[in-house]
Short mmCIF file of C-alpha atoms in Angstrom, two decimals:
data_model
loop_
_atom_site.label_atom_id
_atom_site.label_comp_id
_atom_site.label_asym_id
_atom_site.label_seq_id
_atom_site.Cartn_x
_atom_site.Cartn_y
_atom_site.Cartn_z
CA MET A 187 -20.99 -4.29 -37.78
CA LEU A 188 -18.51 -6.23 -36.11
CA LYS A 189 -16.85 -6.42 -38.97
CA SER A 190 -17.04 -3.13 -40.34
CA VAL A 191 -15.34 -1.78 -37.02
CA VAL A 192 -12.64 -3.42 -36.44
CA ALA A 193 -11.39 -2.21 -40.01
CA ALA A 194 -13.22 1.00 -39.45
CA LEU A 195 -10.46 0.62 -36.71
CA SER A 196 -7.66 -0.44 -37.81
CA LEU A 197 -7.33 3.09 -39.53
CA SER A 198 -7.23 3.81 -36.21
CA ALA A 199 -5.02 0.75 -35.40
CA GLY A 200 -2.62 1.56 -36.89
CA PHE A 201 -2.02 5.49 -35.10
CA VAL A 202 -2.64 5.41 -31.50
CA ALA A 203 -0.36 6.68 -28.61
CA ALA A 204 1.42 9.50 -26.51
CA VAL A 205 0.62 12.43 -28.56
CA GLN A 206 0.53 15.51 -26.48
CA PRO A 207 -2.52 18.42 -27.40
CA GLY A 208 -0.32 21.02 -29.67
CA ALA A 209 2.40 19.10 -30.96
CA ALA A 210 4.09 20.71 -33.59
CA GLU A 211 2.47 20.08 -37.08
CA ASP A 212 4.96 17.64 -40.23
CA ARG A 213 4.66 17.89 -42.63
CA SER A 214 7.19 14.99 -42.84
CA TYR A 215 4.54 12.42 -43.33
CA ASN A 216 2.32 14.08 -45.45
CA GLY A 217 -0.28 11.95 -47.62
CA THR A 218 -2.00 8.65 -48.86
CA TRP A 219 -0.86 5.31 -46.16
CA SER A 220 -1.80 1.95 -46.98
CA VAL A 221 -2.61 0.18 -42.77
CA GLN A 222 -2.47 -3.76 -42.48
CA LEU A 223 -3.83 -5.11 -39.54
CA VAL A 224 -3.84 -8.37 -38.68
CA THR A 225 -5.35 -9.89 -35.39
CA GLU A 226 -3.85 -11.39 -32.65
CA SER A 227 -6.80 -13.09 -30.47
CA GLY A 228 -10.62 -11.84 -29.40
CA LEU A 229 -13.16 -12.39 -32.50
CA CYS A 230 -12.18 -9.92 -35.10
CA ASP A 231 -11.33 -11.37 -38.86
CA SER A 232 -7.64 -12.65 -39.42
CA ARG A 233 -6.49 -9.21 -40.91
CA TYR A 234 -8.23 -5.92 -42.58
CA THR A 235 -6.40 -3.07 -44.63
CA VAL A 236 -7.23 0.20 -45.03
CA ALA A 237 -6.50 3.48 -46.26
CA LEU A 238 -5.71 6.70 -44.21
CA ALA A 239 -4.67 10.32 -45.39
CA ILE A 240 -1.87 12.82 -43.32
CA ARG A 241 -2.21 16.41 -43.82
CA ASP A 242 0.11 18.32 -41.58
CA GLY A 243 -0.13 16.54 -38.25
CA ASP A 244 -4.15 15.33 -38.86
CA VAL A 245 -4.81 11.90 -39.84
CA ARG A 246 -8.42 10.68 -41.60
CA LEU A 247 -9.58 8.18 -43.68
CA ALA A 248 -8.18 8.01 -46.65
CA ALA A 249 -11.64 7.18 -48.47
CA THR A 250 -15.37 8.10 -47.70
CA GLY A 251 -17.96 5.67 -46.85
CA GLU A 252 -15.98 3.13 -45.34
CA GLY A 253 -18.88 1.35 -42.99
CA GLY A 254 -20.50 5.48 -41.07
CA ALA A 255 -16.87 5.38 -39.61
CA THR A 256 -15.35 8.15 -37.98
CA VAL A 257 -11.62 8.79 -38.03
CA SER A 258 -9.41 11.60 -35.36
CA GLY A 259 -6.32 12.09 -35.05
CA ARG A 260 -3.03 13.75 -34.83
CA ILE A 261 1.01 12.87 -35.61
CA GLY A 262 3.80 14.45 -33.42
CA GLN A 263 7.57 15.54 -34.96
CA ASP A 264 8.28 11.71 -33.74
CA GLY A 265 5.91 10.33 -35.54
CA SER A 266 3.94 8.81 -32.40
CA VAL A 267 0.33 9.12 -33.32
CA GLY A 268 -3.37 9.82 -31.48
CA LEU A 269 -5.58 7.89 -33.43
CA ASN A 270 -9.26 7.55 -32.15
CA VAL A 271 -11.71 5.12 -34.39
CA ARG A 272 -15.10 5.46 -33.68
CA ARG A 273 -18.04 3.33 -35.63
CA GLY A 274 -21.25 3.20 -33.29
CA SER A 275 -21.40 2.13 -30.20
CA ALA A 276 -17.66 0.86 -30.39
CA SER A 277 -14.39 2.34 -30.34
CA GLY A 278 -10.49 1.44 -31.29
CA ALA A 279 -7.22 2.24 -30.68
CA ALA A 280 -4.13 2.26 -31.02
CA GLN A 281 -0.25 3.17 -30.93
CA GLY A 282 2.75 2.46 -32.42
CA ARG A 283 5.22 5.07 -34.34
CA LEU A 284 5.86 6.34 -38.10
CA GLN A 285 8.67 6.48 -40.20
CA ALA A 286 9.84 8.60 -43.85
CA ASN A 287 7.46 5.54 -45.69
CA SER A 288 6.19 3.35 -43.09
CA GLY A 289 5.47 1.95 -39.14
CA SER A 290 4.24 -0.10 -36.86
CA GLY A 291 1.95 -1.35 -33.04
CA THR A 292 -0.20 -2.59 -31.97
CA TRP A 293 -4.08 -1.73 -32.25
CA THR A 294 -7.26 -2.68 -29.25
CA VAL A 295 -11.42 -2.27 -30.69
CA SER A 296 -12.65 -2.05 -27.05
CA SER A 297 -12.46 -5.57 -25.51
CA LEU A 298 -13.56 -7.02 -28.34
CA CYS A 299 -9.33 -8.42 -29.95
CA THR A 300 -6.45 -6.59 -30.40
CA GLY A 301 -2.69 -7.36 -33.36
CA ARG A 302 -1.18 -5.71 -33.72
CA TRP A 303 -0.32 -2.80 -37.70
CA THR A 304 2.01 -2.12 -40.27
CA ALA A 305 1.95 0.79 -42.43
CA GLN A 306 3.42 1.52 -45.42
CA ARG A 307 3.14 5.15 -47.46
CA ARG A 308 1.80 4.93 -50.96
CA SER A 309 1.95 7.92 -52.08
CA THR A 310 2.86 12.06 -51.06
CA ARG A 311 -0.21 13.46 -52.10
CA VAL A 312 -3.60 13.36 -50.04
CA ALA A 313 -6.80 11.98 -51.06
CA GLN A 314 -9.12 14.49 -51.18
CA ALA A 315 -11.87 13.19 -50.12
CA ASP A 316 -13.28 14.44 -46.36
#
């Protein structure tokens, strides 16, 4: 279960910064992003890769069935991202920034583990999973 929580949080890990509610939508980040998470401390596996979909400022999983996790968040016009990830009773957060085709930041899964993330845009098309 810890592995699937971290994998799901990895999705979010790439994203949880101070985005103000009601921030203007920014379509420049639309697409499918590959997020790589590296654990720096704690009980999580050393690496995870997840896919996120961004559409009109909203962030979600690019594929269904990611271990029963839910991801929700928004991207600000400046590339800052606010993201929450939850699977069962575990939750995670991340902070960082996206640029045109890449991004980076840090993440944490409750008090279990922490790490850093990098992201690369794979496509400007958004996956159709809900």
